[in-house]
């Protein structure tokens, strides 16, 4: 009797559940057709809709579309700051950590580095850079590598500027200014990285917003970038008056 009763309950339950379901009038083909009809509305901005993975050639520029946030009360005044980063081969930099364990530069390899920073006029030692690059892609056809870089520029008592973005060993790039400290607190904007002699000599042009007027000590007329450019002997020797106050060495 228990078995018969349980069977009857089960049949009733199934019958009730079936009664709640609408009749299956849509075929698999019809469902697929409906899904396909939504395809034009779904666009991944990273993937060309034609699936022809090609990009138009363009010259390098640090310019981009400006989007203004009306709630942002920081100064939108753009201040230009130039500095040189020079590897004088006395700091053991850069180090190469081949985490990929491959014989060629490969995704995931790390490059910690720290080089000397001079003001754009090459008359004063400003401090150092300190950061790390993560290798994203080895590009043998361009005889170089693409890295994602995260690093800082230190300016003694003035504070520091933090940046992040692409670092290409074979051409100029533009990185984002992500913040800073001291007089650079609240800074945002961008910085153009110009390769002069990789990885020993680089020239940077910052386009800074959100901060008070920069001190004249940092705004000397920049020396035009060239492979032959060198800091003044006094700045290179860190003589009194040729450094920023309490610069990081």
PDB file of C-alpha atoms in Angstrom:
ATOM      1  CA  UNK A   1       0.000   0.000   0.000  1.00  0.00           C
ATOM      2  CA  UNK A   2       2.841   2.424   0.855  1.00  0.00           C
ATOM      3  CA  UNK A   3       4.458   1.808  -2.511  1.00  0.00           C
ATOM      4  CA  UNK A   4       1.177   2.288  -4.382  1.00  0.00           C
ATOM      5  CA  UNK A   5       0.429   5.528  -2.463  1.00  0.00           C
ATOM      6  CA  UNK A   6       3.915   6.959  -3.135  1.00  0.00           C
ATOM      7  CA  UNK A   7       3.527   6.150  -6.839  1.00  0.00           C
ATOM      8  CA  UNK A   8       0.210   7.928  -6.982  1.00  0.00           C
ATOM      9  CA  UNK A   9       1.645  11.049  -5.274  1.00  0.00           C
ATOM     10  CA  UNK A  10       4.583  11.102  -7.688  1.00  0.00           C
ATOM     11  CA  UNK A  11       2.287  10.850 -10.732  1.00  0.00           C
ATOM     12  CA  UNK A  12       0.099  13.660  -9.414  1.00  0.00           C
ATOM     13  CA  UNK A  13       3.130  15.862  -8.814  1.00  0.00           C
ATOM     14  CA  UNK A  14       4.462  15.300 -12.315  1.00  0.00           C
ATOM     15  CA  UNK A  15       1.049  15.957 -13.784  1.00  0.00           C
ATOM     16  CA  UNK A  16       0.751  19.244 -11.863  1.00  0.00           C
ATOM     17  CA  UNK A  17       4.271  20.390 -12.902  1.00  0.00           C
ATOM     18  CA  UNK A  18       3.570  19.578 -16.531  1.00  0.00           C
ATOM     19  CA  UNK A  19       0.386  21.598 -16.421  1.00  0.00           C
ATOM     20  CA  UNK A  20       2.354  24.706 -15.427  1.00  0.00           C
ATOM     21  CA  UNK A  21       4.731  24.508 -18.395  1.00  0.00           C
ATOM     22  CA  UNK A  22       3.682  26.185 -21.677  1.00  0.00           C
ATOM     23  CA  UNK A  23       3.465  23.949 -24.698  1.00  0.00           C
ATOM     24  CA  UNK A  24       6.814  23.636 -26.482  1.00  0.00           C
ATOM     25  CA  UNK A  25       6.047  25.313 -29.771  1.00  0.00           C
ATOM     26  CA  UNK A  26       9.509  26.861 -30.400  1.00  0.00           C
ATOM     27  CA  UNK A  27      11.998  24.738 -32.260  1.00  0.00           C
ATOM     28  CA  UNK A  28      15.742  24.795 -31.702  1.00  0.00           C
ATOM     29  CA  UNK A  29      16.200  26.438 -35.081  1.00  0.00           C
ATOM     30  CA  UNK A  30      13.808  29.251 -34.148  1.00  0.00           C
ATOM     31  CA  UNK A  31      15.652  29.874 -30.877  1.00  0.00           C
ATOM     32  CA  UNK A  32      18.961  30.052 -32.696  1.00  0.00           C
ATOM     33  CA  UNK A  33      17.516  32.495 -35.218  1.00  0.00           C
ATOM     34  CA  UNK A  34      16.282  34.764 -32.412  1.00  0.00           C
ATOM     35  CA  UNK A  35      19.678  34.748 -30.722  1.00  0.00           C
ATOM     36  CA  UNK A  36      21.449  35.551 -33.962  1.00  0.00           C
ATOM     37  CA  UNK A  37      19.167  38.507 -34.515  1.00  0.00           C
ATOM     38  CA  UNK A  38      20.772  40.221 -31.464  1.00  0.00           C
ATOM     39  CA  UNK A  39      24.299  40.012 -32.868  1.00  0.00           C
ATOM     40  CA  UNK A  40      24.401  43.513 -34.392  1.00  0.00           C
ATOM     41  CA  UNK A  41      23.585  44.976 -30.961  1.00  0.00           C
ATOM     42  CA  UNK A  42      26.536  43.320 -29.200  1.00  0.00           C
ATOM     43  CA  UNK A  43      29.839  45.014 -30.043  1.00  0.00           C
ATOM     44  CA  UNK A  44      33.162  44.445 -28.339  1.00  0.00           C
ATOM     45  CA  UNK A  45      35.169  47.650 -28.870  1.00  0.00           C
ATOM     46  CA  UNK A  46      38.392  45.623 -28.715  1.00  0.00           C
ATOM     47  CA  UNK A  47      37.455  43.368 -31.627  1.00  0.00           C
ATOM     48  CA  UNK A  48      36.833  44.752 -35.136  1.00  0.00           C
ATOM     49  CA  UNK A  49      33.350  43.723 -36.269  1.00  0.00           C
ATOM     50  CA  UNK A  50      34.734  42.575 -39.611  1.00  0.00           C
ATOM     51  CA  UNK A  51      37.160  40.270 -37.750  1.00  0.00           C
ATOM     52  CA  UNK A  52      39.941  41.516 -39.987  1.00  0.00           C
ATOM     53  CA  UNK A  53      42.558  42.138 -37.335  1.00  0.00           C
ATOM     54  CA  UNK A  54      44.369  45.063 -38.885  1.00  0.00           C
ATOM     55  CA  UNK A  55      45.044  48.564 -37.617  1.00  0.00           C
ATOM     56  CA  UNK A  56      45.686  51.754 -39.520  1.00  0.00           C
ATOM     57  CA  UNK A  57      49.216  53.096 -39.181  1.00  0.00           C
ATOM     58  CA  UNK A  58      49.476  56.397 -37.288  1.00  0.00           C
ATOM     59  CA  UNK A  59      52.223  58.593 -35.943  1.00  0.00           C
ATOM     60  CA  UNK A  60      52.813  58.725 -32.201  1.00  0.00           C
ATOM     61  CA  UNK A  61      50.917  61.364 -30.253  1.00  0.00           C
ATOM     62  CA  UNK A  62      50.289  61.940 -26.588  1.00  0.00           C
ATOM     63  CA  UNK A  63      46.998  63.653 -27.378  1.00  0.00           C
ATOM     64  CA  UNK A  64      43.678  61.986 -26.596  1.00  0.00           C
ATOM     65  CA  UNK A  65      40.022  62.893 -26.287  1.00  0.00           C
ATOM     66  CA  UNK A  66      39.388  65.026 -23.208  1.00  0.00           C
ATOM     67  CA  UNK A  67      36.453  64.085 -20.985  1.00  0.00           C
ATOM     68  CA  UNK A  68      35.566  66.694 -18.365  1.00  0.00           C
ATOM     69  CA  UNK A  69      33.934  65.680 -15.102  1.00  0.00           C
ATOM     70  CA  UNK A  70      31.879  68.671 -13.854  1.00  0.00           C
ATOM     71  CA  UNK A  71      32.226  67.434 -10.268  1.00  0.00           C
ATOM     72  CA  UNK A  72      36.042  67.502 -10.446  1.00  0.00           C
ATOM     73  CA  UNK A  73      37.216  70.677  -8.688  1.00  0.00           C
ATOM     74  CA  UNK A  74      40.929  70.135  -9.328  1.00  0.00           C
ATOM     75  CA  UNK A  75      42.776  72.620 -11.523  1.00  0.00           C
ATOM     76  CA  UNK A  76      42.631  71.788 -15.227  1.00  0.00           C
ATOM     77  CA  UNK A  77      45.617  74.048 -15.983  1.00  0.00           C
ATOM     78  CA  UNK A  78      48.275  72.071 -17.854  1.00  0.00           C
ATOM     79  CA  UNK A  79      51.860  72.529 -16.658  1.00  0.00           C
ATOM     80  CA  UNK A  80      54.756  71.153 -18.659  1.00  0.00           C
ATOM     81  CA  UNK A  81      57.695  69.584 -16.860  1.00  0.00           C
ATOM     82  CA  UNK A  82      60.761  68.064 -18.553  1.00  0.00           C
ATOM     83  CA  UNK A  83      63.257  65.647 -17.035  1.00  0.00           C
ATOM     84  CA  UNK A  84      65.977  63.285 -18.174  1.00  0.00           C
ATOM     85  CA  UNK A  85      66.360  59.725 -16.923  1.00  0.00           C
ATOM     86  CA  UNK A  86      69.917  58.493 -17.282  1.00  0.00           C
ATOM     87  CA  UNK A  87      71.362  55.083 -16.537  1.00  0.00           C
ATOM     88  CA  UNK A  88      74.976  55.742 -15.580  1.00  0.00           C
ATOM     89  CA  UNK A  89      75.581  52.001 -15.138  1.00  0.00           C
ATOM     90  CA  UNK A  90      76.505  52.352 -11.487  1.00  0.00           C
ATOM     91  CA  UNK A  91      73.305  51.050  -9.846  1.00  0.00           C
ATOM     92  CA  UNK A  92      73.051  47.477 -11.161  1.00  0.00           C
ATOM     93  CA  UNK A  93      69.988  48.545 -13.116  1.00  0.00           C
ATOM     94  CA  UNK A  94      68.046  47.158 -14.832  1.00  0.00           C
ATOM     95  CA  UNK A  95      67.754  43.657 -13.401  1.00  0.00           C
ATOM     96  CA  UNK A  96      66.103  41.000 -15.567  1.00  0.00           C
ATOM     97  CA  UNK A  97      64.059  38.312 -13.814  1.00  0.00           C
ATOM     98  CA  UNK A  98      63.309  35.637 -16.394  1.00  0.00           C
ATOM     99  CA  UNK A  99      60.236  34.171 -14.722  1.00  0.00           C
ATOM    100  CA  UNK A 100      59.122  32.587 -17.993  1.00  0.00           C
ATOM    101  CA  UNK A 101      62.252  30.400 -17.864  1.00  0.00           C
ATOM    102  CA  UNK A 102      62.506  30.748 -21.632  1.00  0.00           C
ATOM    103  CA  UNK A 103      65.589  31.614 -23.631  1.00  0.00           C
ATOM    104  CA  UNK A 104      63.894  34.608 -25.274  1.00  0.00           C
ATOM    105  CA  UNK A 105      62.103  37.508 -23.601  1.00  0.00           C
ATOM    106  CA  UNK A 106      58.582  36.239 -22.889  1.00  0.00           C
ATOM    107  CA  UNK A 107      55.307  37.170 -21.235  1.00  0.00           C
ATOM    108  CA  UNK A 108      55.661  37.590 -17.473  1.00  0.00           C
ATOM    109  CA  UNK A 109      59.373  38.380 -17.316  1.00  0.00           C
ATOM    110  CA  UNK A 110      60.029  41.194 -14.822  1.00  0.00           C
ATOM    111  CA  UNK A 111      62.460  44.103 -15.051  1.00  0.00           C
ATOM    112  CA  UNK A 112      62.972  46.111 -11.827  1.00  0.00           C
ATOM    113  CA  UNK A 113      64.935  49.315 -12.438  1.00  0.00           C
ATOM    114  CA  UNK A 114      66.191  52.522 -10.867  1.00  0.00           C
ATOM    115  CA  UNK A 115      68.017  55.297 -12.717  1.00  0.00           C
ATOM    116  CA  UNK A 116      69.117  58.873 -12.052  1.00  0.00           C
ATOM    117  CA  UNK A 117      66.833  61.818 -12.830  1.00  0.00           C
ATOM    118  CA  UNK A 118      68.051  65.265 -13.884  1.00  0.00           C
ATOM    119  CA  UNK A 119      66.096  68.451 -14.481  1.00  0.00           C
ATOM    120  CA  UNK A 120      65.349  69.202 -18.115  1.00  0.00           C
ATOM    121  CA  UNK A 121      68.084  71.849 -18.318  1.00  0.00           C
ATOM    122  CA  UNK A 122      70.568  69.213 -17.059  1.00  0.00           C
ATOM    123  CA  UNK A 123      71.830  71.621 -14.399  1.00  0.00           C
ATOM    124  CA  UNK A 124      70.529  69.771 -11.325  1.00  0.00           C
ATOM    125  CA  UNK A 125      70.300  66.237 -10.070  1.00  0.00           C
ATOM    126  CA  UNK A 126      66.616  65.787  -9.229  1.00  0.00           C
ATOM    127  CA  UNK A 127      66.554  62.254  -7.797  1.00  0.00           C
ATOM    128  CA  UNK A 128      65.812  58.820  -9.173  1.00  0.00           C
ATOM    129  CA  UNK A 129      63.244  56.671 -10.911  1.00  0.00           C
ATOM    130  CA  UNK A 130      62.145  53.461  -9.222  1.00  0.00           C
ATOM    131  CA  UNK A 131      59.777  50.854 -10.564  1.00  0.00           C
ATOM    132  CA  UNK A 132      59.147  47.670 -12.457  1.00  0.00           C
ATOM    133  CA  UNK A 133      58.232  46.591 -15.977  1.00  0.00           C
ATOM    134  CA  UNK A 134      56.244  43.451 -16.817  1.00  0.00           C
ATOM    135  CA  UNK A 135      56.999  42.043 -20.252  1.00  0.00           C
ATOM    136  CA  UNK A 136      53.802  41.754 -22.290  1.00  0.00           C
ATOM    137  CA  UNK A 137      55.117  40.822 -25.706  1.00  0.00           C
ATOM    138  CA  UNK A 138      58.408  40.207 -27.450  1.00  0.00           C
ATOM    139  CA  UNK A 139      58.281  41.759 -30.937  1.00  0.00           C
ATOM    140  CA  UNK A 140      61.268  40.490 -32.938  1.00  0.00           C
ATOM    141  CA  UNK A 141      60.051  42.156 -36.127  1.00  0.00           C
ATOM    142  CA  UNK A 142      60.464  45.508 -34.335  1.00  0.00           C
ATOM    143  CA  UNK A 143      63.642  44.401 -32.583  1.00  0.00           C
ATOM    144  CA  UNK A 144      62.203  45.144 -29.171  1.00  0.00           C
ATOM    145  CA  UNK A 145      59.685  44.440 -26.445  1.00  0.00           C
ATOM    146  CA  UNK A 146      56.429  45.791 -25.103  1.00  0.00           C
ATOM    147  CA  UNK A 147      56.212  46.224 -21.320  1.00  0.00           C
ATOM    148  CA  UNK A 148      53.608  47.450 -18.865  1.00  0.00           C
ATOM    149  CA  UNK A 149      55.457  49.843 -16.577  1.00  0.00           C
ATOM    150  CA  UNK A 150      54.684  51.109 -13.074  1.00  0.00           C
ATOM    151  CA  UNK A 151      57.190  53.552 -11.624  1.00  0.00           C
ATOM    152  CA  UNK A 152      57.855  56.814  -9.827  1.00  0.00           C
ATOM    153  CA  UNK A 153      60.018  59.901 -10.272  1.00  0.00           C
ATOM    154  CA  UNK A 154      61.487  61.288  -7.053  1.00  0.00           C
ATOM    155  CA  UNK A 155      62.209  65.021  -6.670  1.00  0.00           C
ATOM    156  CA  UNK A 156      63.677  65.365  -3.177  1.00  0.00           C
ATOM    157  CA  UNK A 157      61.646  67.603  -0.850  1.00  0.00           C
ATOM    158  CA  UNK A 158      59.209  68.391  -3.657  1.00  0.00           C
ATOM    159  CA  UNK A 159      57.790  64.867  -3.539  1.00  0.00           C
ATOM    160  CA  UNK A 160      57.252  62.298  -6.276  1.00  0.00           C
ATOM    161  CA  UNK A 161      55.168  61.595  -9.397  1.00  0.00           C
ATOM    162  CA  UNK A 162      53.718  58.129 -10.082  1.00  0.00           C
ATOM    163  CA  UNK A 163      53.101  56.897 -13.638  1.00  0.00           C
ATOM    164  CA  UNK A 164      51.791  53.781 -15.328  1.00  0.00           C
ATOM    165  CA  UNK A 165      51.401  52.620 -18.903  1.00  0.00           C
ATOM    166  CA  UNK A 166      53.104  51.137 -21.953  1.00  0.00           C
ATOM    167  CA  UNK A 167      56.869  51.094 -22.183  1.00  0.00           C
ATOM    168  CA  UNK A 168      58.122  50.188 -25.655  1.00  0.00           C
ATOM    169  CA  UNK A 169      61.825  49.664 -26.186  1.00  0.00           C
ATOM    170  CA  UNK A 170      61.599  50.572 -29.883  1.00  0.00           C
ATOM    171  CA  UNK A 171      59.518  53.786 -29.965  1.00  0.00           C
ATOM    172  CA  UNK A 172      58.109  56.683 -27.949  1.00  0.00           C
ATOM    173  CA  UNK A 173      55.063  56.123 -25.735  1.00  0.00           C
ATOM    174  CA  UNK A 174      52.593  57.982 -23.548  1.00  0.00           C
ATOM    175  CA  UNK A 175      51.903  56.976 -19.938  1.00  0.00           C
ATOM    176  CA  UNK A 176      49.288  58.124 -17.446  1.00  0.00           C
ATOM    177  CA  UNK A 177      50.186  60.211 -14.405  1.00  0.00           C
ATOM    178  CA  UNK A 178      48.382  58.403 -11.593  1.00  0.00           C
ATOM    179  CA  UNK A 179      49.213  60.647  -8.645  1.00  0.00           C
ATOM    180  CA  UNK A 180      51.997  61.938  -6.479  1.00  0.00           C
ATOM    181  CA  UNK A 181      53.070  63.386  -3.154  1.00  0.00           C
ATOM    182  CA  UNK A 182      54.312  66.717  -1.846  1.00  0.00           C
ATOM    183  CA  UNK A 183      53.704  69.470  -4.384  1.00  0.00           C
ATOM    184  CA  UNK A 184      52.536  66.760  -6.793  1.00  0.00           C
ATOM    185  CA  UNK A 185      49.725  65.512  -4.541  1.00  0.00           C
ATOM    186  CA  UNK A 186      46.553  65.181  -6.614  1.00  0.00           C
ATOM    187  CA  UNK A 187      48.449  65.368  -9.903  1.00  0.00           C
ATOM    188  CA  UNK A 188      46.940  63.799 -12.986  1.00  0.00           C
ATOM    189  CA  UNK A 189      47.628  63.984 -16.696  1.00  0.00           C
ATOM    190  CA  UNK A 190      50.121  62.236 -18.939  1.00  0.00           C
ATOM    191  CA  UNK A 191      53.799  61.980 -19.741  1.00  0.00           C
ATOM    192  CA  UNK A 192      55.520  61.418 -23.065  1.00  0.00           C
ATOM    193  CA  UNK A 193      58.483  59.045 -22.913  1.00  0.00           C
ATOM    194  CA  UNK A 194      61.100  59.596 -25.602  1.00  0.00           C
ATOM    195  CA  UNK A 195      63.701  56.892 -26.122  1.00  0.00           C
ATOM    196  CA  UNK A 196      67.091  58.425 -26.920  1.00  0.00           C
ATOM    197  CA  UNK A 197      69.375  55.464 -26.225  1.00  0.00           C
ATOM    198  CA  UNK A 198      67.554  52.458 -24.778  1.00  0.00           C
ATOM    199  CA  UNK A 199      67.860  51.766 -21.876  1.00  0.00           C
ATOM    200  CA  UNK A 200      70.443  54.380 -20.917  1.00  0.00           C
ATOM    201  CA  UNK A 201      69.039  57.758 -21.859  1.00  0.00           C
ATOM    202  CA  UNK A 202      65.392  58.873 -21.912  1.00  0.00           C
ATOM    203  CA  UNK A 203      63.632  62.236 -22.075  1.00  0.00           C
ATOM    204  CA  UNK A 204      60.222  62.853 -20.485  1.00  0.00           C
ATOM    205  CA  UNK A 205      57.694  65.627 -20.983  1.00  0.00           C
ATOM    206  CA  UNK A 206      54.997  65.719 -18.291  1.00  0.00           C
ATOM    207  CA  UNK A 207      51.663  67.426 -18.891  1.00  0.00           C
ATOM    208  CA  UNK A 208      50.449  67.881 -15.322  1.00  0.00           C
ATOM    209  CA  UNK A 209      47.068  69.006 -14.020  1.00  0.00           C
ATOM    210  CA  UNK A 210      45.493  69.354 -10.594  1.00  0.00           C
ATOM    211  CA  UNK A 211      48.442  70.935  -8.776  1.00  0.00           C
ATOM    212  CA  UNK A 212      49.674  74.433  -7.797  1.00  0.00           C
ATOM    213  CA  UNK A 213      52.181  76.248 -10.002  1.00  0.00           C
ATOM    214  CA  UNK A 214      55.479  74.404 -10.220  1.00  0.00           C
ATOM    215  CA  UNK A 215      58.602  76.035  -8.717  1.00  0.00           C
ATOM    216  CA  UNK A 216      60.947  77.733 -11.175  1.00  0.00           C
ATOM    217  CA  UNK A 217      63.753  75.414 -10.033  1.00  0.00           C
ATOM    218  CA  UNK A 218      62.065  72.614 -12.001  1.00  0.00           C
ATOM    219  CA  UNK A 219      61.260  74.681 -15.075  1.00  0.00           C
ATOM    220  CA  UNK A 220      64.602  75.523 -16.655  1.00  0.00           C
ATOM    221  CA  UNK A 221      64.829  75.576 -20.443  1.00  0.00           C
ATOM    222  CA  UNK A 222      65.216  71.897 -21.447  1.00  0.00           C
ATOM    223  CA  UNK A 223      68.260  70.765 -23.382  1.00  0.00           C
ATOM    224  CA  UNK A 224      67.091  69.348 -26.738  1.00  0.00           C
ATOM    225  CA  UNK A 225      67.182  65.526 -26.592  1.00  0.00           C
ATOM    226  CA  UNK A 226      70.097  63.891 -28.400  1.00  0.00           C
ATOM    227  CA  UNK A 227      72.401  60.908 -27.858  1.00  0.00           C
ATOM    228  CA  UNK A 228      75.219  63.296 -26.932  1.00  0.00           C
ATOM    229  CA  UNK A 229      73.374  65.156 -24.170  1.00  0.00           C
ATOM    230  CA  UNK A 230      74.967  64.928 -20.705  1.00  0.00           C
ATOM    231  CA  UNK A 231      74.265  66.465 -17.284  1.00  0.00           C
ATOM    232  CA  UNK A 232      76.481  69.319 -16.170  1.00  0.00           C
ATOM    233  CA  UNK A 233      79.638  68.172 -14.326  1.00  0.00           C
ATOM    234  CA  UNK A 234      78.342  69.800 -11.120  1.00  0.00           C
ATOM    235  CA  UNK A 235      75.002  67.998 -11.347  1.00  0.00           C
ATOM    236  CA  UNK A 236      76.674  64.690 -12.111  1.00  0.00           C
ATOM    237  CA  UNK A 237      78.954  65.124  -9.105  1.00  0.00           C
ATOM    238  CA  UNK A 238      75.982  66.214  -6.920  1.00  0.00           C
ATOM    239  CA  UNK A 239      77.810  69.351  -5.876  1.00  0.00           C
ATOM    240  CA  UNK A 240      76.117  71.859  -3.525  1.00  0.00           C
ATOM    241  CA  UNK A 241      73.651  73.980  -5.455  1.00  0.00           C
ATOM    242  CA  UNK A 242      73.474  71.407  -8.271  1.00  0.00           C
ATOM    243  CA  UNK A 243      70.871  69.124  -6.664  1.00  0.00           C
ATOM    244  CA  UNK A 244      67.318  69.409  -5.424  1.00  0.00           C
ATOM    245  CA  UNK A 245      67.087  69.572  -1.643  1.00  0.00           C
ATOM    246  CA  UNK A 246      67.253  66.136  -0.031  1.00  0.00           C
ATOM    247  CA  UNK A 247      67.200  64.378  -3.378  1.00  0.00           C
ATOM    248  CA  UNK A 248      66.944  60.576  -3.367  1.00  0.00           C
ATOM    249  CA  UNK A 249      70.151  58.890  -4.490  1.00  0.00           C
TER     250      UNK A 249
END
